[in-house]
Coordinates of C-alpha atoms and ligand atoms in Angstrom, one line a residue:
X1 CA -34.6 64.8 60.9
X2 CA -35.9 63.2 63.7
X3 CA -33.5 60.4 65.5
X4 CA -33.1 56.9 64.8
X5 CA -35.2 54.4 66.3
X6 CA -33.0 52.0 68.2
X7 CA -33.5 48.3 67.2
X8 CA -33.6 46.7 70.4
X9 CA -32.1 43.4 70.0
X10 CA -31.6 42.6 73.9
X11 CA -35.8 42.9 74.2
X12 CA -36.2 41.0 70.9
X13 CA -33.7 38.3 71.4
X14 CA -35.3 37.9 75.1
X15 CA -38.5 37.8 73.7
X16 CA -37.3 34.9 71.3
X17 CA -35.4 33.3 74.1
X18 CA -39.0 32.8 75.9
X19 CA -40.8 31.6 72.7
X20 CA -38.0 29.1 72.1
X21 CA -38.7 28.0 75.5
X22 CA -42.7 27.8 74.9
X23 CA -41.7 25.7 72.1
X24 CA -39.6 23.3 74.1
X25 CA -41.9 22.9 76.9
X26 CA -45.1 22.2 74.3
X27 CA -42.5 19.7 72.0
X28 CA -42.1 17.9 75.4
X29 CA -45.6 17.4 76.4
X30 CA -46.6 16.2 72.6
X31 CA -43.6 13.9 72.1
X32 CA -42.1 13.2 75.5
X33 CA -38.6 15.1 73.6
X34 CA -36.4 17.1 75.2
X35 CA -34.1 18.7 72.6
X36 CA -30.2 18.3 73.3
X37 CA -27.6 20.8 72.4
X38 CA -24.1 19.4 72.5
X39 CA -21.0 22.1 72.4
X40 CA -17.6 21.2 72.1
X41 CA -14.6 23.3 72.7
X42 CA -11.2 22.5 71.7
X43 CA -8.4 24.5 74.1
X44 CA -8.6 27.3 76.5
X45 CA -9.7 30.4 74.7
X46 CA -11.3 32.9 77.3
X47 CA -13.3 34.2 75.0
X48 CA -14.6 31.1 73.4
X49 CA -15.3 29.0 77.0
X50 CA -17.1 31.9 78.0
X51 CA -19.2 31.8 75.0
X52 CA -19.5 28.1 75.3
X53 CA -20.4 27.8 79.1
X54 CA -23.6 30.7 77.3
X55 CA -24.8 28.7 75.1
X56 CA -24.9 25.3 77.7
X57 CA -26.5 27.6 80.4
X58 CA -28.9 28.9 77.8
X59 CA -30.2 26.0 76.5
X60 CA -30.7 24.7 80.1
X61 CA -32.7 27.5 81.1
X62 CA -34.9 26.9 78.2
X63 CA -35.4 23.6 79.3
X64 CA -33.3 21.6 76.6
X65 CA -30.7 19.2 77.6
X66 CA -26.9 20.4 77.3
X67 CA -23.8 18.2 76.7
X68 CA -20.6 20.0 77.2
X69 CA -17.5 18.6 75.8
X70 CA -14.2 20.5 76.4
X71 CA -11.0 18.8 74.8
X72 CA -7.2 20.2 75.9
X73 CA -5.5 22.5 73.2
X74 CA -3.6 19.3 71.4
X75 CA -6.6 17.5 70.6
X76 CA -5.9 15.9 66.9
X77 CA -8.4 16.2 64.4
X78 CA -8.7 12.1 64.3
X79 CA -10.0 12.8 68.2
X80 CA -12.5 15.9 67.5
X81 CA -14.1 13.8 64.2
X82 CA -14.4 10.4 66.5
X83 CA -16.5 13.2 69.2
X84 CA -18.0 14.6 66.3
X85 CA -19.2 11.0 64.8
X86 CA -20.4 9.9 68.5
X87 CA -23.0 12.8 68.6
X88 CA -24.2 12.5 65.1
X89 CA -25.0 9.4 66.8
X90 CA -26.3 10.1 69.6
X91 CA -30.2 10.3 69.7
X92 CA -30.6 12.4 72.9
X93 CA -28.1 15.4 70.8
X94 CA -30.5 17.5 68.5
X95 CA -27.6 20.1 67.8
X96 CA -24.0 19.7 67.4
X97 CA -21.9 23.3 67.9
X98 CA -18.3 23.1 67.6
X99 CA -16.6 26.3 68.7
X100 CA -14.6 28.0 66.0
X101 CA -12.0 28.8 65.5
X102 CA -10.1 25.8 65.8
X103 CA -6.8 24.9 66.7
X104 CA -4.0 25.2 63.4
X105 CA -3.3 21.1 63.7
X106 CA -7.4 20.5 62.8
X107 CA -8.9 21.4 59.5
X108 CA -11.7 23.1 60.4
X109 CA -13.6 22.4 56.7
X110 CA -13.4 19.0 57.5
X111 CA -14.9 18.8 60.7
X112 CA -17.5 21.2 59.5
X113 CA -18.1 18.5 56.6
X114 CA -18.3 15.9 59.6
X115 CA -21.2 17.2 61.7
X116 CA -25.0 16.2 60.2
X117 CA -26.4 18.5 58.4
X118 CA -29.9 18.2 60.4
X119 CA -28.1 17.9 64.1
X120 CA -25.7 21.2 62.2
X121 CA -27.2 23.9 64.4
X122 CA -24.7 26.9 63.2
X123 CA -25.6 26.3 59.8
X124 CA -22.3 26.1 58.8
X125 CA -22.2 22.2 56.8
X126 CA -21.9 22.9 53.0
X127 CA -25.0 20.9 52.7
X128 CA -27.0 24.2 54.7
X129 CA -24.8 26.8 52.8
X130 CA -26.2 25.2 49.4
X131 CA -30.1 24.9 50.8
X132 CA -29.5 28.8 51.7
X133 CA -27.6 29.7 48.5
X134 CA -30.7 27.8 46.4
X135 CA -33.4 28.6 48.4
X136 CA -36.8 30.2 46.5
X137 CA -37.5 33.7 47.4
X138 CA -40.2 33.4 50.6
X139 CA -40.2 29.9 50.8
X140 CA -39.7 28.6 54.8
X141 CA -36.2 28.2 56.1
X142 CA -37.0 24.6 57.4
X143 CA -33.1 23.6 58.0
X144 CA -30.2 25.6 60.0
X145 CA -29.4 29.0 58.6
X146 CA -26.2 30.8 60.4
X147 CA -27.2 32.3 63.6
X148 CA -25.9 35.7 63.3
X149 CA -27.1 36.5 59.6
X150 CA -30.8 34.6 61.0
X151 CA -30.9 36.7 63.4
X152 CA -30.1 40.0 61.8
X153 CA -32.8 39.2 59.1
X154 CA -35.4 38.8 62.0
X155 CA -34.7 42.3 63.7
X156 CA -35.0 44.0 60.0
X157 CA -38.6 41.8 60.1
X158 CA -39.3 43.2 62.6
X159 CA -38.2 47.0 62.7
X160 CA -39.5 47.0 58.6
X161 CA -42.3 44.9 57.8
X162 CA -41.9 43.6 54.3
X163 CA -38.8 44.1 53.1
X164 CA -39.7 43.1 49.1
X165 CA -37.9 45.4 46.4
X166 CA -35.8 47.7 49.0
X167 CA -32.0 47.6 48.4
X168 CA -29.8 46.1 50.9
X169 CA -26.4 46.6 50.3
X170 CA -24.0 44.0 53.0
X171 CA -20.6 45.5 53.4
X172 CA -18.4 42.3 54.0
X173 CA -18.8 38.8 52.6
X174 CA -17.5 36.4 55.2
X175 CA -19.1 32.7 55.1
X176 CA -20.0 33.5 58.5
X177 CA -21.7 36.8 58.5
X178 CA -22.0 38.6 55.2
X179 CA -22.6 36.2 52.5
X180 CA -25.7 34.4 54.6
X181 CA -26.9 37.6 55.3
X182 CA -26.8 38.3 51.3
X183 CA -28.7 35.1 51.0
X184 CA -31.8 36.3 53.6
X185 CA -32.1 39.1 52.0
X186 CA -32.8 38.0 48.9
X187 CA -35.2 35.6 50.1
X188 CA -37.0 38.8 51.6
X189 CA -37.1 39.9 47.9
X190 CA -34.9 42.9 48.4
X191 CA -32.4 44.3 45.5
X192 CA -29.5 42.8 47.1
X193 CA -25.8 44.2 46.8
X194 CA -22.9 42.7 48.5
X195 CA -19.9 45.4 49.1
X196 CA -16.0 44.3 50.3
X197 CA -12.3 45.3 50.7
X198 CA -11.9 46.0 47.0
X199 CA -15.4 47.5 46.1
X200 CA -15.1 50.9 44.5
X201 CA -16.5 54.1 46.1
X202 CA -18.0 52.0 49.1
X203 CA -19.2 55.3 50.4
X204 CA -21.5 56.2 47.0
X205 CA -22.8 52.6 47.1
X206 CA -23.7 52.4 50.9
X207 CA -25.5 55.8 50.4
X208 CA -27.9 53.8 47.9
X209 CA -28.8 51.8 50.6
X210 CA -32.7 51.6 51.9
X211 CA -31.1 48.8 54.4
X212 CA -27.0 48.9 55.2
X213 CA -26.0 45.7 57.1
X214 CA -22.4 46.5 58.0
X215 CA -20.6 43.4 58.9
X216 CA -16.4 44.0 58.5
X217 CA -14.7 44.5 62.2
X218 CA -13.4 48.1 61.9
X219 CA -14.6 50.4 64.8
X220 CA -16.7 53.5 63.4
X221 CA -15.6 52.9 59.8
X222 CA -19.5 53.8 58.3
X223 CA -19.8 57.3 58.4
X224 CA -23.2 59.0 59.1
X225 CA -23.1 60.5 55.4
X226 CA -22.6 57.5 53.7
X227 CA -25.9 57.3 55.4
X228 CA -29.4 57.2 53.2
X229 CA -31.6 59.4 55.0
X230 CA -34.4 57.1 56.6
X231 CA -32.1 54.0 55.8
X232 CA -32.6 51.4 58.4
X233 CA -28.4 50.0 59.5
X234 CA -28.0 46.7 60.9
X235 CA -24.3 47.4 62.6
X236 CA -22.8 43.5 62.9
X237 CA -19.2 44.7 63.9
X238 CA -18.1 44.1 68.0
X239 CA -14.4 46.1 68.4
X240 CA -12.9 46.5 71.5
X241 CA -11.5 50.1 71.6
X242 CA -9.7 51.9 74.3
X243 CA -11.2 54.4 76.3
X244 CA -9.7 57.8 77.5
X245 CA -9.7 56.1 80.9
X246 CA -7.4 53.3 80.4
X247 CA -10.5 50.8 80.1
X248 CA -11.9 49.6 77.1
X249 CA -15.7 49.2 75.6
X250 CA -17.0 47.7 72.6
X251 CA -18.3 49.6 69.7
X252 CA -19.8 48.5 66.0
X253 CA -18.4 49.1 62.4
X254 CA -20.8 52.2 61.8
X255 CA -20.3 55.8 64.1
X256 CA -23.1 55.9 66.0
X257 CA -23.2 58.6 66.9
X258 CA -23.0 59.9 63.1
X259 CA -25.8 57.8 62.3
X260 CA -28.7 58.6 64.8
X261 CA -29.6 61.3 63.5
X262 CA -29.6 60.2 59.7
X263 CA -31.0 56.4 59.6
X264 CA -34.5 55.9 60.6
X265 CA -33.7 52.4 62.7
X266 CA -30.2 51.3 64.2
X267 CA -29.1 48.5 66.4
X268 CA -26.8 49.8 68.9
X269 CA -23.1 48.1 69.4
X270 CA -23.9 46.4 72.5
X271 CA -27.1 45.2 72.1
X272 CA -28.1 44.9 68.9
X273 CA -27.5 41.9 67.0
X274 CA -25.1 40.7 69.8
X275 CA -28.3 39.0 71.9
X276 CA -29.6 37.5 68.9
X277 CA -27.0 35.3 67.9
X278 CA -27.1 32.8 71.0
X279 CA -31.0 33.3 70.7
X280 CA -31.3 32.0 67.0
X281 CA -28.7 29.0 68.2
X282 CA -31.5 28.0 70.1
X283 CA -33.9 28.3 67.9
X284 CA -32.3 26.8 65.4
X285 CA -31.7 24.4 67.9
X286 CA -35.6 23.6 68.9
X287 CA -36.1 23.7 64.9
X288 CA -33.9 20.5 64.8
X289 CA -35.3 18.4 67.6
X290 CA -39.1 19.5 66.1
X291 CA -37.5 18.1 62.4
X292 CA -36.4 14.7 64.0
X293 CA -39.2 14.3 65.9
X294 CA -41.1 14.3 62.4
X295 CA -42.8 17.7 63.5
X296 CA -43.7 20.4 60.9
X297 CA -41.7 24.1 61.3
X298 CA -42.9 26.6 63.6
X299 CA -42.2 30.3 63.4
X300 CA -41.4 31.8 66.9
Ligands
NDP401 P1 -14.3 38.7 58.5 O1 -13.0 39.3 58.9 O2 -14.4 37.2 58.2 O3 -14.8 39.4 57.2 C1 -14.7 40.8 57.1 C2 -15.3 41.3 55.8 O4 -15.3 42.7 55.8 C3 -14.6 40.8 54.6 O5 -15.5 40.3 53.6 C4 -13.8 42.0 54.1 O6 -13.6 42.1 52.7 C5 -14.7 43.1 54.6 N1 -13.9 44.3 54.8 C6 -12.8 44.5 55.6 N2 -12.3 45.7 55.5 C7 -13.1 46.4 54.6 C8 -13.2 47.7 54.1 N3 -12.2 48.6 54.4 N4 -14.1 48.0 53.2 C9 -15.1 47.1 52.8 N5 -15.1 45.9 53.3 C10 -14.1 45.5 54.2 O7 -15.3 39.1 59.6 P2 -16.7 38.5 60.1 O8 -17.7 38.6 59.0 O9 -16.5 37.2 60.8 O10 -17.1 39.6 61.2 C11 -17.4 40.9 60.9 C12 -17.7 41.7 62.2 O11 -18.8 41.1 62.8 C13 -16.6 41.6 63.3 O12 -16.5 42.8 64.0 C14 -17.1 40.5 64.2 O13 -16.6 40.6 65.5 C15 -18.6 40.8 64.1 N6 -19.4 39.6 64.4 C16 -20.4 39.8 65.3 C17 -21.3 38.7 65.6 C18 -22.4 39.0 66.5 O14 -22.9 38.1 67.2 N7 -22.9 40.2 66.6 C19 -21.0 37.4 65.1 C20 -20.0 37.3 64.1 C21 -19.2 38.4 63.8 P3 -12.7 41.1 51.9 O15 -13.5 39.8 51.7 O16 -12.5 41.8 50.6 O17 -11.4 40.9 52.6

């Protein structure tokens, strides 16, 4: 069988990043608006400021305006929802991200609840999880669907075509990942089966798979023969694993290596969903400011 062909997600997410920014520089000239992003991080997770200072430079090079808001570690929640409540306010702020997680003293449902749904740019608000959980099979996704999952359903777009009466199966049903991604599919009209911890022969039921979104943190845990032949596998997982040299690098949930040879597309662990997820943020992002500036949805 011949090998995989690699989803390229770094080439597709850049190639989104430059649409998003036609977009910005065309809803400028038509309305005079700039869209705004607004990120707030609570504490000093490495991880999470470097993801934050991302998405600010990001949206900056795209031409939107950015409004970073860093709060110390023993910020209460009263002090993040009085933030929160400012930029649901605040008409220059098209899209409100809060970094997650949180810190233990703040409730993260509640400040999720807090944040407008329209200015709610990781699609996180239970108002956005119910349009996705109701939404009509094709109809547009004209509100702010979870980056990640968005962006995952965009590179199978792309890589398949129509995706109508496959069968997806979604190993792992986080709110954040596997559960939205459930929801796309659907949507795309494919036979849609969601697989967890406690789901029975996960090997037999992957292997039914036409597309295998793996989304569950566990380095190399998909084998390649719990592979379909010609299956296209959307690997989600990012693991840092230790290398032989005393370094580390960061791998998917699937064995890559395994599955080359079996699947007939892959995303490779970097650089396969990874790119997308700051991409669709901006999107989703643009999307908002086009909505409040009374503008009909535009695919990109
Ligand atoms: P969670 O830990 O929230 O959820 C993991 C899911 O995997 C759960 O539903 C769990 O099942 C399931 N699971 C765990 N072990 C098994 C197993 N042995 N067999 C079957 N299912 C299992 O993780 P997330 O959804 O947040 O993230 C998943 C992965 O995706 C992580 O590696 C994360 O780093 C990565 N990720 C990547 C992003 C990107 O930008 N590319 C963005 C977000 C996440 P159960 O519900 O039964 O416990």
């Amino acid at each position: 069988m011949a090998e995989a062909r690699l989803i390229d997600g770094k080439a597709f997410a850049s190639g989104l990043r430059e649409r998003v920014g036609k977009g910005v520089a065309a809803l400028k000239a038509e309305t005079g608006v700039t869209p705004g992003l607004a990120t707030v991080l609570v504490g000093d997770d490495p991880a999470s400021q470097v993801y934050v200072r991302s998405k600010g430079k990001m949206a900056a090079e795209l031409g939107m305006a950015s409004f970073d808001h860093r709060l110390s570690a023993g910020t209460t929640e009263e002090e993040l929802l009085t933030l929160v409540a400012r930029l649901n306010a605040d008409p220059l702020v098209n899209g409100i991200l809060v970094q997650l997680p949180l810190p233990k003293q703040i409730e993260t449902p509640r400040v999720l609840l807090a944040v407008n749904p329209d200015k709610d740019v990781d699609g996180f608000h239970p108002i956005n999880v119910g349009r996705l959980g109701s939404i009509a099979p094709g109809a547009r996704l004209d509100f702010p669907v979870p980056c990640t999952p968005l962006g995952c359903s965009m590179l199978l777009a792309d890589a398949l075509g129509s995706l109508a009466g496959l069968h997806a199966v979604v190993v792992g049903r986080s709110n954040l990942v596997g559960r939205p991604v459930a929801q796309l599919l659907l949507r795309a009209n494919c036979t849609v089966t969601i697989a967890h911890s406690r789901t029975r022969d996960l090997a037999a039921v992957c292997r039914s798979a036409d597309i295998l979104v793996v989304a569950i943190g566990k380095p190399g845990f998909v084998r390649g023969d719990w592979i379909k032949p010609g299956a296209a596998v959307i690997d989600v997982g990012i693991n840092r694993v230790p290398t032989a040299e005393g370094k580390t690098r960061l791998v998917g949930d699937v064995a890559f290596a395994e599955a080359l040879p079996i699947a007939a597309h892959l995303t490779p662990v970097p650089g396969g969903v990874g790119p997308m997820t700051v991409a669709c943020l901006m999107y989703n992002t643009l999307q908002a400011a086009r909505r409040k500036a009374g503008l009909p949805f535009v695919a990109v």
